[in-house]
Amino acid sequence: MKYISTRGGVAPQSFEEVVLAGLASDGGLYVPETLPRFSEAEIAEWGGLSYTDLAFKVMSPFVAGAVPESELKRIIALSYQGFRHRAVAPLVQTGANDWVLELFHGPTLAFKDFALQFLGHLLDYLLDKRGEKAVIMGATSGDTGSAAIEGCRRCKNIDIFILHPHQRVSEVQRRQMTTVDGGNIHNIALKGNFDDCQNLVKASFADQSFLPEDRRLVAVNSINWARIMAQIVYYFWSALSLGGPLRPVSFAVPTGNFGDIFAGYLAHRMGLPVDQLIIGTNANDILHRCLSANDHSRRELIHSFSPSMDIMVSSNFERLLFDLYDRDGSAIARLMDDFRTDGTLSLNPEALDRARSLFASHRVDDAGTLAAIRAEYEASEYLMDPHTAIGVVAGRACRRRPDVPMIALSTAHPAKFPEAVRKAGYPEDPPLPHHMADLFERTERYEVMDNGLAEVNAYMAAHLSA
Ligand SMILES: *Cc1c(COP(=O)(O)O)cnc(C)c1O
């Protein structure tokens, strides 16, 4: 299978090149040239499969030719063996026809483990095959950093450097990054904010001369195609558990960069009957404004109780726009150009109508988030994290058919966000799962550094494995 850029400016690329490159050289995002399409009968046959066997069925068409089947099976098995639930992604019933898909049973208690466990093992395999080593560099405001570190900790071909803003991530989040053992793992606490971290990462990608000739930087942020691909699986998985594909289901997804819900859109395009895809946003509501009022304009960042959704622009939305505009790369390039210069873009009426036929959206502010956590706990003693709460509220607000099962994606374990959960009225810090109960006793390792490119790059160059 080949991959093309949403801006139409590069020749079709192989899976391997796309995973190692991240962003396309024309500034666009990679998407498959054609999507695999499964019939209802084919999907129905997957009903009894284990999560990992299903993952193989769903993902193998995308990697055809790049990774042999036996290797793909091995990579998938390694990726999900560390999940602490036999179902990997269990469904919990919270109402007559309402369900929560718990995506937080991975090593860092957030849904990002689904993609980053897989990506770590995949990269290790691809690098091995090429006889190369690579350096992962990323900035994090919380969940991505720890999931990336856990995903790469055992990868012998990868050194990983994660920058977080010093004293501006929660203690649980920091400890999840800084207590992981491994000579190839390096945490940098930068004296600055998240933007400063991101700017240093961008500048390092633009000029990699600080690295030896035989190393390159690899991006593991949510625009990496392999991350999207791995997320498609749990949409099939949960629908199959609730009677799909013979009856449709709907999904409600707490959304930031649009990577998670875009995977749901792909599942639908691949043949899974989906009635609605519902976007839940916090006060950073660019996607809700776009769908409800055709106002896709950049606004100031607002810090919320759902920090993993605090974004100004949803980078993966470009992938949906590409389809809404009939895969016209030059139209998308123009649109994104306008957006860069004006800070805003509006969709043409046909594109907007098309989006609205499948997607709906709802905005939930901090007060609404806390109220939802409290109400759900009082009604059924089910404790949700603040991101999950936003998805649940959005699903209820936008649902058009009560007879269609509503699956709200739970993207994080409540113990990751004790402050919000307590503010919602829960009497104590929600307990961490057993395997993490000693998180606060583990030794931390990180380097506090000034916000300077040369200094950070020199540190990296000095700490590469042989
Ligand atoms: C990353 C994240 C999200 C947002 O997912 P996107 O793919 O960026 O839309 C939601 N909830 C949690 C807990 C996350 O870590």
Short mmCIF file of C-alpha atoms and ligand atoms in Angstrom, two decimals:
data_model
loop_
_atom_site.label_atom_id
_atom_site.label_comp_id
_atom_site.label_asym_id
_atom_site.label_seq_id
_atom_site.Cartn_x
_atom_site.Cartn_y
_atom_site.Cartn_z
CA MET A 1 0.00 0.00 0.00
CA LYS A 2 1.16 3.51 -0.83
CA TYR A 3 0.55 6.76 1.04
CA ILE A 4 -0.10 10.26 -0.29
CA SER A 5 0.07 13.71 1.28
CA THR A 6 -3.08 15.72 2.04
CA ARG A 7 -1.46 18.63 0.20
CA GLY A 8 -0.75 16.71 -2.96
CA GLY A 9 2.89 17.81 -3.21
CA VAL A 10 4.84 14.56 -2.85
CA ALA A 11 5.06 11.31 -4.81
CA PRO A 12 3.34 8.29 -3.19
CA GLN A 13 5.49 6.80 -0.41
CA SER A 14 5.84 3.39 1.18
CA PHE A 15 4.51 2.54 4.65
CA GLU A 16 8.05 2.40 6.01
CA GLU A 17 8.97 5.85 4.72
CA VAL A 18 5.74 7.32 6.06
CA VAL A 19 6.23 5.93 9.57
CA LEU A 20 9.83 7.15 9.76
CA ALA A 21 9.05 10.58 8.26
CA GLY A 22 5.97 11.62 10.26
CA LEU A 23 5.03 14.79 8.38
CA ALA A 24 5.18 14.92 4.57
CA SER A 25 7.77 17.25 3.04
CA ASP A 26 5.03 19.53 1.60
CA GLY A 27 3.75 20.12 5.13
CA GLY A 28 0.78 17.77 4.65
CA LEU A 29 -0.20 14.60 6.47
CA TYR A 30 0.05 11.12 5.02
CA VAL A 31 -3.09 9.12 4.26
CA PRO A 32 -3.46 5.77 2.45
CA GLU A 33 -3.87 6.12 -1.30
CA THR A 34 -6.89 3.80 -1.09
CA LEU A 35 -8.63 2.40 1.96
CA PRO A 36 -9.17 -1.33 2.41
CA ARG A 37 -12.88 -2.07 2.40
CA PHE A 38 -14.43 -5.03 4.25
CA SER A 39 -17.88 -6.49 3.53
CA GLU A 40 -20.43 -6.97 6.26
CA ALA A 41 -19.94 -10.74 6.00
CA GLU A 42 -16.17 -10.40 6.44
CA ILE A 43 -16.52 -8.16 9.49
CA ALA A 44 -19.17 -10.45 11.01
CA GLU A 45 -16.67 -13.33 10.83
CA TRP A 46 -14.32 -11.46 13.17
CA GLY A 47 -16.86 -11.67 16.00
CA GLY A 48 -15.04 -14.15 18.21
CA LEU A 49 -11.46 -13.01 17.66
CA SER A 50 -9.13 -11.91 20.43
CA TYR A 51 -8.10 -8.26 20.43
CA THR A 52 -4.71 -9.09 18.95
CA ASP A 53 -6.11 -11.35 16.22
CA LEU A 54 -8.57 -8.63 15.28
CA ALA A 55 -5.76 -6.06 15.26
CA PHE A 56 -3.95 -8.23 12.73
CA LYS A 57 -7.01 -8.42 10.44
CA VAL A 58 -7.61 -4.67 10.56
CA MET A 59 -4.01 -3.51 10.21
CA SER A 60 -2.45 -6.00 7.83
CA PRO A 61 -3.80 -4.40 4.60
CA PHE A 62 -2.13 -1.11 5.59
CA VAL A 63 1.32 -2.61 6.06
CA ALA A 64 1.15 -5.10 3.19
CA GLY A 65 4.56 -5.42 1.59
CA ALA A 66 6.41 -3.57 4.36
CA VAL A 67 6.17 -5.96 7.31
CA PRO A 68 5.87 -9.75 6.87
CA GLU A 69 2.74 -11.26 8.44
CA SER A 70 4.63 -13.21 11.10
CA GLU A 71 6.51 -10.06 12.16
CA LEU A 72 3.31 -8.02 12.32
CA LYS A 73 1.75 -10.68 14.54
CA ARG A 74 4.78 -10.60 16.82
CA ILE A 75 4.74 -6.79 17.04
CA ILE A 76 1.02 -6.75 17.87
CA ALA A 77 1.44 -9.42 20.56
CA LEU A 78 4.29 -7.48 22.19
CA SER A 79 2.29 -4.24 22.04
CA TYR A 80 -0.76 -5.44 23.96
CA GLN A 81 0.75 -8.00 26.33
CA GLY A 82 1.34 -5.32 28.97
CA PHE A 83 -2.32 -4.31 29.18
CA ARG A 84 -3.88 -5.11 32.56
CA HIS A 85 -7.24 -6.37 31.38
CA ARG A 86 -7.84 -9.65 29.55
CA ALA A 87 -10.14 -7.90 27.09
CA VAL A 88 -7.46 -5.22 26.44
CA ALA A 89 -10.29 -2.72 25.76
CA PRO A 90 -13.30 -3.71 27.90
CA LEU A 91 -16.78 -2.22 27.57
CA VAL A 92 -18.68 -1.15 30.67
CA GLN A 93 -22.41 -0.58 30.55
CA THR A 94 -23.50 2.71 32.11
CA GLY A 95 -27.09 2.99 30.87
CA ALA A 96 -29.81 1.05 29.06
CA ASN A 97 -28.01 1.46 25.75
CA ASP A 98 -24.94 3.39 26.86
CA TRP A 99 -21.44 2.03 27.10
CA VAL A 100 -17.99 3.21 28.07
CA LEU A 101 -15.03 1.73 26.20
CA GLU A 102 -12.17 1.70 28.70
CA LEU A 103 -8.98 2.48 26.84
CA PHE A 104 -6.88 3.05 29.94
CA HIS A 105 -5.63 -0.42 30.85
CA GLY A 106 -2.24 0.07 29.22
CA PRO A 107 1.00 0.81 31.08
CA THR A 108 0.45 4.59 31.40
CA LEU A 109 -3.31 4.51 31.99
CA ALA A 110 -4.29 6.49 28.88
CA PHE A 111 -5.51 5.52 25.43
CA LYS A 112 -2.25 6.71 23.86
CA ASP A 113 -0.71 3.39 24.91
CA PHE A 114 -2.70 1.64 22.16
CA ALA A 115 -0.79 3.55 19.51
CA LEU A 116 2.56 4.17 21.18
CA GLN A 117 3.18 0.62 22.38
CA PHE A 118 2.65 -0.47 18.79
CA LEU A 119 4.71 2.34 17.29
CA GLY A 120 7.67 1.62 19.57
CA HIS A 121 7.86 -2.03 18.57
CA LEU A 122 7.19 -1.23 14.92
CA LEU A 123 10.00 1.33 14.79
CA ASP A 124 12.38 -1.07 16.47
CA TYR A 125 11.60 -3.69 13.82
CA LEU A 126 11.96 -1.28 10.89
CA LEU A 127 15.24 0.12 12.22
CA ASP A 128 16.62 -3.37 12.83
CA LYS A 129 15.83 -4.31 9.25
CA ARG A 130 17.57 -1.19 7.95
CA GLY A 131 20.51 -1.58 10.33
CA GLU A 132 19.86 1.92 11.66
CA LYS A 133 19.40 3.64 14.97
CA ALA A 134 17.09 6.59 15.52
CA VAL A 135 16.44 9.30 18.05
CA ILE A 136 12.93 10.08 19.18
CA MET A 137 12.43 13.62 20.34
CA GLY A 138 9.12 14.95 21.56
CA ALA A 139 7.50 17.63 23.67
CA THR A 140 4.75 16.76 26.09
CA SER A 141 2.27 18.49 28.32
CA GLY A 142 1.43 15.15 29.91
CA ASP A 143 0.15 11.89 28.44
CA THR A 144 2.12 11.59 25.20
CA GLY A 145 5.51 11.69 26.90
CA SER A 146 4.92 8.83 29.28
CA ALA A 147 3.18 6.69 26.65
CA ALA A 148 6.08 7.25 24.23
CA ILE A 149 8.65 6.40 26.91
CA GLU A 150 6.82 3.21 27.87
CA GLY A 151 6.48 2.31 24.20
CA CYS A 152 10.22 2.64 23.53
CA ARG A 153 11.84 1.61 26.80
CA ARG A 154 12.87 -1.80 25.51
CA CYS A 155 13.75 -0.74 21.97
CA LYS A 156 17.42 -1.31 21.36
CA ASN A 157 17.62 0.92 18.28
CA ILE A 158 16.05 4.00 19.83
CA ASP A 159 17.17 6.76 22.16
CA ILE A 160 14.32 8.85 23.41
CA PHE A 161 14.37 12.45 24.66
CA ILE A 162 11.17 13.93 26.03
CA LEU A 163 10.90 17.59 26.97
CA HIS A 164 8.31 18.70 29.49
CA PRO A 165 7.78 22.17 30.95
CA HIS A 166 9.52 22.25 34.34
CA GLN A 167 7.02 22.28 37.23
CA ARG A 168 4.05 22.52 34.88
CA VAL A 169 2.94 18.91 34.51
CA SER A 170 1.07 17.03 37.24
CA GLU A 171 3.11 14.94 39.67
CA VAL A 172 1.55 11.68 38.46
CA GLN A 173 2.34 12.59 34.87
CA ARG A 174 5.93 13.61 35.68
CA ARG A 175 6.61 10.50 37.72
CA GLN A 176 5.21 8.27 35.00
CA MET A 177 7.96 9.65 32.74
CA THR A 178 10.85 10.07 35.11
CA THR A 179 10.69 6.79 37.03
CA VAL A 180 11.06 4.54 33.99
CA ASP A 181 14.39 2.68 34.02
CA GLY A 182 16.50 2.44 30.90
CA GLY A 183 19.73 3.90 29.62
CA ASN A 184 18.02 5.04 26.41
CA ILE A 185 15.41 7.18 28.19
CA HIS A 186 16.07 10.86 28.83
CA ASN A 187 13.69 13.33 30.41
CA ILE A 188 14.40 17.02 30.12
CA ALA A 189 12.48 19.43 32.35
CA LEU A 190 12.74 22.68 30.45
CA LYS A 191 12.57 26.01 32.23
CA GLY A 192 9.74 27.33 30.08
CA ASN A 193 6.22 26.44 28.98
CA PHE A 194 4.90 23.75 26.63
CA ASP A 195 5.27 26.03 23.59
CA ASP A 196 8.95 26.55 24.41
CA CYS A 197 9.37 22.76 24.49
CA GLN A 198 7.60 22.37 21.19
CA ASN A 199 9.65 25.13 19.57
CA LEU A 200 12.89 23.43 20.60
CA VAL A 201 11.67 20.16 19.12
CA LYS A 202 10.66 21.83 15.86
CA ALA A 203 14.00 23.63 15.59
CA SER A 204 15.86 20.38 16.22
CA PHE A 205 13.95 18.58 13.47
CA ALA A 206 14.69 21.46 11.08
CA ASP A 207 18.45 21.30 11.72
CA GLN A 208 19.68 17.86 12.76
CA SER A 209 23.36 18.63 12.34
CA PHE A 210 23.92 18.12 16.09
CA LEU A 211 23.41 14.39 15.54
CA PRO A 212 26.03 12.03 14.12
CA GLU A 213 25.54 11.22 10.40
CA ASP A 214 23.98 7.84 11.05
CA ARG A 215 21.13 9.04 13.30
CA ARG A 216 17.90 10.74 12.44
CA LEU A 217 15.07 12.22 14.47
CA VAL A 218 11.71 10.41 14.38
CA ALA A 219 8.45 12.07 15.43
CA VAL A 220 5.95 10.16 17.51
CA ASN A 221 3.29 12.88 17.81
CA SER A 222 -0.27 12.17 16.81
CA ILE A 223 0.23 12.96 13.14
CA ASN A 224 2.30 9.77 12.71
CA TRP A 225 0.22 7.49 10.50
CA ALA A 226 1.02 4.31 12.46
CA ARG A 227 -0.64 5.80 15.54
CA ILE A 228 -3.91 6.44 13.70
CA MET A 229 -3.80 2.96 12.19
CA ALA A 230 -3.46 1.19 15.54
CA GLN A 231 -6.45 3.10 16.90
CA ILE A 232 -8.85 1.86 14.20
CA VAL A 233 -8.87 -1.57 15.83
CA TYR A 234 -10.84 -0.71 18.99
CA TYR A 235 -13.68 0.80 16.97
CA PHE A 236 -14.19 -2.56 15.26
CA TRP A 237 -13.63 -4.37 18.53
CA SER A 238 -16.30 -2.53 20.52
CA ALA A 239 -18.86 -2.53 17.68
CA LEU A 240 -18.44 -6.29 17.26
CA SER A 241 -19.12 -6.78 20.97
CA LEU A 242 -22.45 -4.94 20.67
CA GLY A 243 -23.91 -6.66 17.66
CA GLY A 244 -22.03 -4.98 14.84
CA PRO A 245 -21.82 -5.06 11.90
CA LEU A 246 -25.46 -6.24 11.80
CA ARG A 247 -26.54 -3.16 13.67
CA PRO A 248 -24.90 0.25 13.69
CA VAL A 249 -23.30 1.87 16.73
CA SER A 250 -22.33 5.45 17.56
CA PHE A 251 -19.17 6.73 19.19
CA ALA A 252 -18.59 9.75 21.43
CA VAL A 253 -14.94 10.77 21.61
CA PRO A 254 -13.21 13.34 23.83
CA THR A 255 -11.20 15.15 21.21
CA GLY A 256 -8.05 17.24 21.04
CA ASN A 257 -5.90 16.72 17.97
CA PHE A 258 -8.60 14.67 16.20
CA GLY A 259 -6.37 11.58 15.97
CA ASP A 260 -8.59 9.26 18.00
CA ILE A 261 -11.90 10.09 16.34
CA PHE A 262 -10.30 10.15 12.88
CA ALA A 263 -9.53 6.46 13.41
CA GLY A 264 -13.26 5.93 14.02
CA TYR A 265 -14.01 7.69 10.76
CA LEU A 266 -11.62 5.33 8.96
CA ALA A 267 -13.28 2.29 10.56
CA HIS A 268 -16.57 3.56 9.13
CA ARG A 269 -15.04 4.09 5.68
CA MET A 270 -13.61 0.58 5.83
CA GLY A 271 -17.10 -0.86 6.15
CA LEU A 272 -18.12 -0.65 9.83
CA PRO A 273 -21.73 0.59 10.16
CA VAL A 274 -21.52 3.76 12.30
CA ASP A 275 -24.50 6.03 12.83
CA GLN A 276 -22.78 9.02 14.46
CA LEU A 277 -19.30 10.15 15.42
CA ILE A 278 -19.61 12.69 18.19
CA ILE A 279 -16.80 15.10 18.98
CA GLY A 280 -16.57 16.28 22.57
CA THR A 281 -14.39 19.35 23.13
CA ASN A 282 -13.50 21.32 26.24
CA ALA A 283 -13.36 25.13 26.18
CA ASN A 284 -10.75 24.82 23.40
CA ASP A 285 -13.58 24.32 20.97
CA ILE A 286 -12.27 25.01 17.48
CA LEU A 287 -13.84 21.80 16.13
CA HIS A 288 -17.20 22.48 17.73
CA ARG A 289 -17.22 26.02 16.33
CA CYS A 290 -16.25 24.68 12.92
CA LEU A 291 -19.05 22.10 12.76
CA SER A 292 -21.77 24.21 14.35
CA ALA A 293 -21.00 27.66 12.91
CA ASN A 294 -18.38 27.11 10.19
CA ASP A 295 -15.93 29.06 12.35
CA HIS A 296 -12.56 27.30 12.25
CA SER A 297 -10.52 30.13 13.77
CA ARG A 298 -7.51 29.99 16.06
CA ARG A 299 -8.10 31.35 19.57
CA GLU A 300 -5.98 31.70 22.70
CA LEU A 301 -5.28 28.50 24.59
CA ILE A 302 -7.41 27.93 27.69
CA HIS A 303 -6.05 25.69 30.46
CA SER A 304 -8.74 23.23 31.50
CA PHE A 305 -9.25 20.21 33.76
CA SER A 306 -8.89 18.05 30.65
CA PRO A 307 -5.33 19.12 29.76
CA SER A 308 -4.79 16.44 27.11
CA MET A 309 -7.43 18.19 25.00
CA ASP A 310 -6.01 21.70 25.45
CA ILE A 311 -5.17 22.58 21.86
CA MET A 312 -5.66 25.62 19.66
CA VAL A 313 -5.72 23.70 16.35
CA SER A 314 -6.50 20.01 15.76
CA SER A 315 -3.73 18.87 13.44
CA ASN A 316 -5.40 15.66 12.23
CA PHE A 317 -8.53 17.50 11.09
CA GLU A 318 -6.65 18.15 7.85
CA ARG A 319 -6.97 14.44 7.09
CA LEU A 320 -10.76 14.68 7.21
CA LEU A 321 -10.77 17.90 5.18
CA PHE A 322 -8.86 16.06 2.46
CA ASP A 323 -11.76 13.61 2.06
CA LEU A 324 -14.43 16.30 2.42
CA TYR A 325 -12.78 18.08 -0.52
CA ASP A 326 -12.74 14.92 -2.67
CA ARG A 327 -9.03 14.37 -1.99
CA ASP A 328 -8.05 17.53 -3.86
CA GLY A 329 -4.57 18.18 -2.45
CA SER A 330 -4.18 21.61 -3.99
CA ALA A 331 -7.50 22.74 -2.48
CA ILE A 332 -6.25 21.64 0.94
CA ALA A 333 -2.89 23.33 0.42
CA ARG A 334 -4.74 26.61 -0.38
CA LEU A 335 -7.06 26.18 2.61
CA MET A 336 -4.18 25.57 5.02
CA ASP A 337 -2.27 28.48 3.52
CA ASP A 338 -5.23 30.78 4.21
CA PHE A 339 -5.43 29.40 7.70
CA ARG A 340 -1.76 30.11 8.33
CA THR A 341 -2.02 33.72 7.18
CA ASP A 342 -5.54 34.63 8.46
CA GLY A 343 -5.83 32.33 11.47
CA THR A 344 -9.19 31.17 10.16
CA LEU A 345 -10.78 29.10 7.41
CA SER A 346 -14.33 28.33 6.35
CA LEU A 347 -15.49 25.18 4.63
CA ASN A 348 -17.51 25.22 1.45
CA PRO A 349 -21.19 24.36 2.04
CA GLU A 350 -21.01 20.88 0.47
CA ALA A 351 -18.01 19.92 2.59
CA LEU A 352 -19.73 21.14 5.75
CA ASP A 353 -22.92 19.22 4.92
CA ARG A 354 -20.93 16.08 4.32
CA ALA A 355 -19.16 16.42 7.65
CA ARG A 356 -22.45 16.99 9.45
CA SER A 357 -24.05 13.87 8.01
CA LEU A 358 -21.72 11.74 10.16
CA PHE A 359 -20.17 14.05 12.77
CA ALA A 360 -21.82 16.02 15.54
CA SER A 361 -20.08 18.07 18.22
CA HIS A 362 -20.56 19.46 21.68
CA ARG A 363 -18.51 21.70 23.96
CA VAL A 364 -18.21 21.01 27.67
CA ASP A 365 -16.54 23.55 29.95
CA ASP A 366 -14.83 22.80 33.28
CA ALA A 367 -18.00 23.26 35.34
CA GLY A 368 -19.90 20.87 33.04
CA THR A 369 -17.04 18.36 33.25
CA LEU A 370 -17.02 18.30 37.05
CA ALA A 371 -20.82 18.15 37.20
CA ALA A 372 -20.80 15.12 34.89
CA ILE A 373 -18.17 13.27 36.98
CA ARG A 374 -20.20 13.93 40.11
CA ALA A 375 -23.57 12.97 38.57
CA GLU A 376 -22.27 9.71 37.13
CA TYR A 377 -20.64 8.76 40.41
CA GLU A 378 -23.76 9.56 42.40
CA ALA A 379 -25.99 7.64 39.98
CA SER A 380 -23.89 4.48 39.61
CA GLU A 381 -20.57 4.85 41.47
CA TYR A 382 -18.79 4.80 38.14
CA LEU A 383 -15.85 7.19 38.39
CA MET A 384 -14.77 8.91 35.17
CA ASP A 385 -11.70 10.99 34.45
CA PRO A 386 -12.39 14.53 33.16
CA HIS A 387 -11.68 13.66 29.50
CA THR A 388 -14.04 10.71 29.57
CA ALA A 389 -16.72 12.86 31.17
CA ILE A 390 -16.62 15.22 28.19
CA GLY A 391 -17.18 12.36 25.77
CA VAL A 392 -20.08 11.01 27.80
CA VAL A 393 -21.80 14.42 28.00
CA ALA A 394 -21.29 15.05 24.28
CA GLY A 395 -22.72 11.64 23.42
CA ARG A 396 -25.89 12.36 25.38
CA ALA A 397 -26.28 15.85 23.98
CA CYS A 398 -25.89 14.91 20.32
CA ARG A 399 -27.47 11.47 20.13
CA ARG A 400 -30.15 11.22 17.44
CA ARG A 401 -31.26 7.56 17.83
CA PRO A 402 -31.80 6.04 21.28
CA ASP A 403 -31.96 2.55 19.76
CA VAL A 404 -28.36 2.75 18.52
CA PRO A 405 -25.77 1.81 21.18
CA MET A 406 -23.71 4.82 22.24
CA ILE A 407 -20.08 3.98 22.96
CA ALA A 408 -18.22 6.72 24.82
CA LEU A 409 -14.46 6.32 24.67
CA SER A 410 -12.78 6.52 28.05
CA THR A 411 -9.33 7.87 27.31
CA ALA A 412 -7.75 7.98 30.77
CA HIS A 413 -7.94 6.38 34.20
CA PRO A 414 -9.35 8.74 36.87
CA ALA A 415 -6.26 8.26 39.05
CA LYS A 416 -4.30 10.31 36.50
CA PHE A 417 -6.32 13.39 37.32
CA PRO A 418 -6.85 13.39 41.10
CA GLU A 419 -7.27 17.15 41.36
CA ALA A 420 -10.27 17.32 39.03
CA VAL A 421 -11.83 14.21 40.49
CA ARG A 422 -11.64 15.67 44.01
CA LYS A 423 -13.02 19.00 42.84
CA ALA A 424 -15.97 17.04 41.47
CA GLY A 425 -16.71 15.89 45.00
CA TYR A 426 -14.95 12.53 45.20
CA PRO A 427 -13.67 12.31 48.78
CA GLU A 428 -10.10 11.10 48.15
CA ASP A 429 -7.43 10.69 45.48
CA PRO A 430 -8.64 7.81 43.30
CA PRO A 431 -6.27 4.87 43.96
CA LEU A 432 -3.66 4.02 41.34
CA PRO A 433 -3.84 0.46 39.97
CA HIS A 434 -1.64 -2.05 41.82
CA HIS A 435 1.18 -2.05 39.32
CA MET A 436 1.62 1.66 39.96
CA ALA A 437 0.81 1.85 43.63
CA ASP A 438 4.46 2.61 44.49
CA LEU A 439 4.79 5.38 41.87
CA PHE A 440 5.43 7.97 44.56
CA GLU A 441 8.28 5.95 46.08
CA ARG A 442 10.15 5.25 42.84
CA THR A 443 13.36 7.11 42.05
CA GLU A 444 13.04 9.89 39.51
CA ARG A 445 15.63 10.78 36.89
CA TYR A 446 15.46 13.99 34.91
CA GLU A 447 17.60 16.91 33.87
CA VAL A 448 16.43 20.47 34.50
CA MET A 449 17.67 22.66 31.65
CA ASP A 450 17.48 26.27 30.52
CA ASN A 451 15.43 27.04 27.46
CA GLY A 452 18.28 27.01 24.92
CA LEU A 453 18.51 25.05 21.69
CA ALA A 454 22.30 24.65 21.70
CA GLU A 455 22.33 23.41 25.26
CA VAL A 456 19.57 20.85 24.71
CA ASN A 457 21.10 19.61 21.45
CA ALA A 458 24.52 19.24 23.08
CA TYR A 459 22.99 17.24 25.93
CA MET A 460 21.32 14.93 23.42
CA ALA A 461 24.47 14.41 21.39
CA ALA A 462 26.37 13.55 24.57
CA HIS A 463 23.80 10.99 25.71
CA LEU A 464 23.25 8.81 22.63
CA SER A 465 23.77 5.10 23.07
CA ALA A 466 26.61 3.50 21.18
C1 LIG B 1 -4.55 12.66 23.81
C2 LIG B 1 -5.79 12.54 24.64
C3 LIG B 1 -7.06 12.93 24.15
C4 LIG B 1 -7.26 13.54 22.78
O1 LIG B 1 -7.04 12.66 21.72
P1 LIG B 1 -6.80 13.21 20.23
O2 LIG B 1 -6.41 12.05 19.42
O3 LIG B 1 -5.70 14.24 20.35
O4 LIG B 1 -8.08 13.84 19.78
C5 LIG B 1 -8.15 12.74 24.97
N1 LIG B 1 -8.02 12.24 26.21
C6 LIG B 1 -6.83 11.88 26.72
C7 LIG B 1 -6.76 11.35 28.11
C8 LIG B 1 -5.67 12.00 25.95
O5 LIG B 1 -4.48 11.64 26.46
#
